Amino acid sequence: MAMCPSGCDDDTRGSDEPESSLSSLESQTEGAILGVLRARLKLGQIFSEAAWRSLVVCNPVQATPQSWTAELLASFRLDARDSRQHGKAEPHIWATCRDALRCYVQTGRSVSLAMQGESGAGKTETAKHAMLYFLLGCARTDSHRIIDSFRGNGRLDLHVLAEMLRTNSNSTTEHTVVCSHVLIESLSSAKTLRNDNSSRSCHLLKLAVSDKGDLSAFFLLWRLVGGKRGGGRAPRE
């Protein structure tokens, strides 16, 4: 779950489509919510809105390349026309990032995104795509070339991304951010029965962006988790 300012209207959905805003459901029971999430997942819709400006992301456990295209990323840029005016009201992590960036630009106040969920829920991948939005949201990087390279499996390979950014002389800061995460994954990730890239660390990434959405600086703080999760191993792992 990614916490951040959001808020898309649902007026353009067909009557047979499941509700994209969980807070708008008449019944707020666990069964009703899970039923909507399951129905949306069958349609390939892995994002749903929830209360308190939050986004629920369901791990599809399969490739969803249609959710990560360069054209879609471009539609969520600050200088793009609001997609809600064109009948596209579906929630997306990049829409959440856009709303967060817009809030920062308009108010000058810091905005945070927090990812939470159980192991294998998709926190790491969602965080990567959120980071990708801020790295490629400016015009200095060829987002089409980078996004297209991940359509094969729908997952974001930081090693590939780092190599692509290295060849762009205008993306020094972005390249450093990605290389830092490559190092963290190498030192603090493990393969478990439920997750082949289970994080054994928690980290805080601070990005400084201009009013145009360009990344200017970053600060990264991380630490390994201790206790059983940090050093233990379940049977058959």
PDB file of N, CA and C in Angstrom, residues 160-199:
ATOM      1  N   VAL A 160      19.903  -3.204 -15.252  1.00  0.00           N
ATOM      2  CA  VAL A 160      19.680  -2.723 -16.617  1.00  0.00           C
ATOM      3  C   VAL A 160      19.442  -1.225 -16.623  1.00  0.00           C
ATOM      4  N   LEU A 161      18.630  -0.757 -15.668  1.00  0.00           N
ATOM      5  CA  LEU A 161      18.337   0.670 -15.579  1.00  0.00           C
ATOM      6  C   LEU A 161      19.598   1.474 -15.303  1.00  0.00           C
ATOM      7  N   ALA A 162      20.454   0.972 -14.417  1.00  0.00           N
ATOM      8  CA  ALA A 162      21.689   1.679 -14.096  1.00  0.00           C
ATOM      9  C   ALA A 162      22.585   1.804 -15.322  1.00  0.00           C
ATOM     10  N   GLU A 163      22.660   0.755 -16.120  1.00  0.00           N
ATOM     11  CA  GLU A 163      23.496   0.787 -17.321  1.00  0.00           C
ATOM     12  C   GLU A 163      22.960   1.788 -18.330  1.00  0.00           C
ATOM     13  N   MET A 164      21.641   1.852 -18.475  1.00  0.00           N
ATOM     14  CA  MET A 164      21.048   2.799 -19.418  1.00  0.00           C
ATOM     15  C   MET A 164      21.274   4.239 -18.980  1.00  0.00           C
ATOM     16  N   LEU A 165      21.129   4.483 -17.688  1.00  0.00           N
ATOM     17  CA  LEU A 165      21.340   5.841 -17.181  1.00  0.00           C
ATOM     18  C   LEU A 165      22.819   6.225 -17.257  1.00  0.00           C
ATOM     19  N   ARG A 166      23.715   5.247 -17.158  1.00  0.00           N
ATOM     20  CA  ARG A 166      25.150   5.536 -17.216  1.00  0.00           C
ATOM     21  C   ARG A 166      25.540   6.120 -18.560  1.00  0.00           C
ATOM     22  N   THR A 167      24.842   5.694 -19.611  1.00  0.00           N
ATOM     23  CA  THR A 167      25.164   6.173 -20.951  1.00  0.00           C
ATOM     24  C   THR A 167      24.579   7.548 -21.241  1.00  0.00           C
ATOM     25  N   ASN A 168      23.766   8.050 -20.311  1.00  0.00           N
ATOM     26  CA  ASN A 168      23.188   9.384 -20.490  1.00  0.00           C
ATOM     27  C   ASN A 168      23.956  10.369 -19.610  1.00  0.00           C
ATOM     28  N   SER A 169      24.703  11.261 -20.229  1.00  0.00           N
ATOM     29  CA  SER A 169      25.565  12.185 -19.487  1.00  0.00           C
ATOM     30  C   SER A 169      24.766  13.167 -18.639  1.00  0.00           C
ATOM     31  N   ASN A 170      23.465  13.338 -18.936  1.00  0.00           N
ATOM     32  CA  ASN A 170      22.645  14.277 -18.183  1.00  0.00           C
ATOM     33  C   ASN A 170      21.926  13.630 -16.996  1.00  0.00           C
ATOM     34  N   SER A 171      22.219  12.358 -16.736  1.00  0.00           N
ATOM     35  CA  SER A 171      21.493  11.643 -15.689  1.00  0.00           C
ATOM     36  C   SER A 171      22.426  11.150 -14.596  1.00  0.00           C
ATOM     37  N   THR A 172      23.404  11.959 -14.217  1.00  0.00           N
ATOM     38  CA  THR A 172      24.376  11.540 -13.219  1.00  0.00           C
ATOM     39  C   THR A 172      23.725  11.257 -11.874  1.00  0.00           C
ATOM     40  N   THR A 173      22.866  12.158 -11.414  1.00  0.00           N
ATOM     41  CA  THR A 173      22.207  11.971 -10.121  1.00  0.00           C
ATOM     42  C   THR A 173      21.295  10.752 -10.146  1.00  0.00           C
ATOM     43  N   GLU A 174      20.522  10.606 -11.210  1.00  0.00           N
ATOM     44  CA  GLU A 174      19.631   9.460 -11.337  1.00  0.00           C
ATOM     45  C   GLU A 174      20.415   8.154 -11.338  1.00  0.00           C
ATOM     46  N   HIS A 175      21.553   8.141 -12.037  1.00  0.00           N
ATOM     47  CA  HIS A 175      22.389   6.948 -12.098  1.00  0.00           C
ATOM     48  C   HIS A 175      22.911   6.590 -10.718  1.00  0.00           C
ATOM     49  N   THR A 176      23.299   7.562  -9.928  1.00  0.00           N
ATOM     50  CA  THR A 176      23.807   7.317  -8.579  1.00  0.00           C
ATOM     51  C   THR A 176      22.722   6.745  -7.682  1.00  0.00           C
ATOM     52  N   VAL A 177      21.492   7.245  -7.801  1.00  0.00           N
ATOM     53  CA  VAL A 177      20.378   6.723  -7.008  1.00  0.00           C
ATOM     54  C   VAL A 177      20.164   5.244  -7.296  1.00  0.00           C
ATOM     55  N   VAL A 178      20.122   4.884  -8.570  1.00  0.00           N
ATOM     56  CA  VAL A 178      19.873   3.492  -8.952  1.00  0.00           C
ATOM     57  C   VAL A 178      21.015   2.587  -8.503  1.00  0.00           C
ATOM     58  N   CYS A 179      22.260   3.042  -8.675  1.00  0.00           N
ATOM     59  CA  CYS A 179      23.406   2.235  -8.247  1.00  0.00           C
ATOM     60  C   CYS A 179      23.385   1.993  -6.749  1.00  0.00           C
ATOM     61  N   SER A 180      22.921   2.967  -5.983  1.00  0.00           N
ATOM     62  CA  SER A 180      22.814   2.794  -4.537  1.00  0.00           C
ATOM     63  C   SER A 180      21.836   1.684  -4.193  1.00  0.00           C
ATOM     64  N   HIS A 181      20.723   1.621  -4.929  1.00  0.00           N
ATOM     65  CA  HIS A 181      19.733   0.573  -4.676  1.00  0.00           C
ATOM     66  C   HIS A 181      20.222  -0.798  -5.154  1.00  0.00           C
ATOM     67  N   VAL A 182      21.023  -0.815  -6.205  1.00  0.00           N
ATOM     68  CA  VAL A 182      21.627  -2.076  -6.640  1.00  0.00           C
ATOM     69  C   VAL A 182      22.503  -2.637  -5.531  1.00  0.00           C
ATOM     70  N   LEU A 183      23.276  -1.784  -4.894  1.00  0.00           N
ATOM     71  CA  LEU A 183      24.146  -2.201  -3.802  1.00  0.00           C
ATOM     72  C   LEU A 183      23.325  -2.708  -2.617  1.00  0.00           C
ATOM     73  N   ILE A 184      22.254  -2.012  -2.278  1.00  0.00           N
ATOM     74  CA  ILE A 184      21.415  -2.425  -1.159  1.00  0.00           C
ATOM     75  C   ILE A 184      20.784  -3.793  -1.422  1.00  0.00           C
ATOM     76  N   GLU A 185      20.261  -3.989  -2.642  1.00  0.00           N
ATOM     77  CA  GLU A 185      19.660  -5.276  -2.965  1.00  0.00           C
ATOM     78  C   GLU A 185      20.695  -6.396  -2.904  1.00  0.00           C
ATOM     79  N   SER A 186      21.905  -6.117  -3.317  1.00  0.00           N
ATOM     80  CA  SER A 186      22.945  -7.139  -3.318  1.00  0.00           C
ATOM     81  C   SER A 186      23.317  -7.561  -1.905  1.00  0.00           C
ATOM     82  N   LEU A 187      23.276  -6.635  -0.972  1.00  0.00           N
ATOM     83  CA  LEU A 187      23.710  -6.902   0.399  1.00  0.00           C
ATOM     84  C   LEU A 187      22.581  -7.335   1.330  1.00  0.00           C
ATOM     85  N   SER A 188      21.344  -7.029   0.973  1.00  0.00           N
ATOM     86  CA  SER A 188      20.286  -7.210   1.976  1.00  0.00           C
ATOM     87  C   SER A 188      19.018  -7.858   1.441  1.00  0.00           C
ATOM     88  N   SER A 189      19.103  -8.612   0.355  1.00  0.00           N
ATOM     89  CA  SER A 189      17.927  -9.318  -0.152  1.00  0.00           C
ATOM     90  C   SER A 189      18.160 -10.820  -0.094  1.00  0.00           C
ATOM     91  N   ALA A 190      17.064 -11.571   0.044  1.00  0.00           N
ATOM     92  CA  ALA A 190      17.156 -13.020   0.150  1.00  0.00           C
ATOM     93  C   ALA A 190      16.019 -13.668  -0.627  1.00  0.00           C
ATOM     94  N   LYS A 191      16.198 -14.934  -0.987  1.00  0.00           N
ATOM     95  CA  LYS A 191      15.165 -15.689  -1.671  1.00  0.00           C
ATOM     96  C   LYS A 191      14.449 -16.559  -0.652  1.00  0.00           C
ATOM     97  N   THR A 192      13.131 -16.408  -0.566  1.00  0.00           N
ATOM     98  CA  THR A 192      12.330 -17.174   0.366  1.00  0.00           C
ATOM     99  C   THR A 192      11.321 -18.017  -0.401  1.00  0.00           C
ATOM    100  N   LEU A 193      10.483 -18.759   0.326  1.00  0.00           N
ATOM    101  CA  LEU A 193       9.474 -19.593  -0.321  1.00  0.00           C
ATOM    102  C   LEU A 193       8.409 -18.758  -1.005  1.00  0.00           C
ATOM    103  N   ARG A 194       8.194 -17.534  -0.529  1.00  0.00           N
ATOM    104  CA  ARG A 194       7.131 -16.692  -1.065  1.00  0.00           C
ATOM    105  C   ARG A 194       7.644 -15.531  -1.893  1.00  0.00           C
ATOM    106  N   ASN A 195       8.934 -15.301  -1.856  1.00  0.00           N
ATOM    107  CA  ASN A 195       9.472 -14.104  -2.491  1.00  0.00           C
ATOM    108  C   ASN A 195      10.911 -14.358  -2.912  1.00  0.00           C
ATOM    109  N   ASP A 196      11.223 -14.151  -4.190  1.00  0.00           N
ATOM    110  CA  ASP A 196      12.589 -14.377  -4.661  1.00  0.00           C
ATOM    111  C   ASP A 196      13.469 -13.155  -4.497  1.00  0.00           C
ATOM    112  N   ASN A 197      12.927 -12.084  -3.929  1.00  0.00           N
ATOM    113  CA  ASN A 197      13.726 -10.879  -3.685  1.00  0.00           C
ATOM    114  C   ASN A 197      13.252 -10.225  -2.390  1.00  0.00           C
ATOM    115  N   SER A 198      13.273 -10.990  -1.322  1.00  0.00           N
ATOM    116  CA  SER A 198      12.771 -10.522  -0.036  1.00  0.00           C
ATOM    117  C   SER A 198      13.775  -9.578   0.627  1.00  0.00           C
ATOM    118  N   SER A 199      13.337  -8.373   0.936  1.00  0.00           N
ATOM    119  CA  SER A 199      14.224  -7.377   1.533  1.00  0.00           C
ATOM    120  C   SER A 199      14.499  -7.717   2.994  1.00  0.00           C
TER     121      SER A 199
END
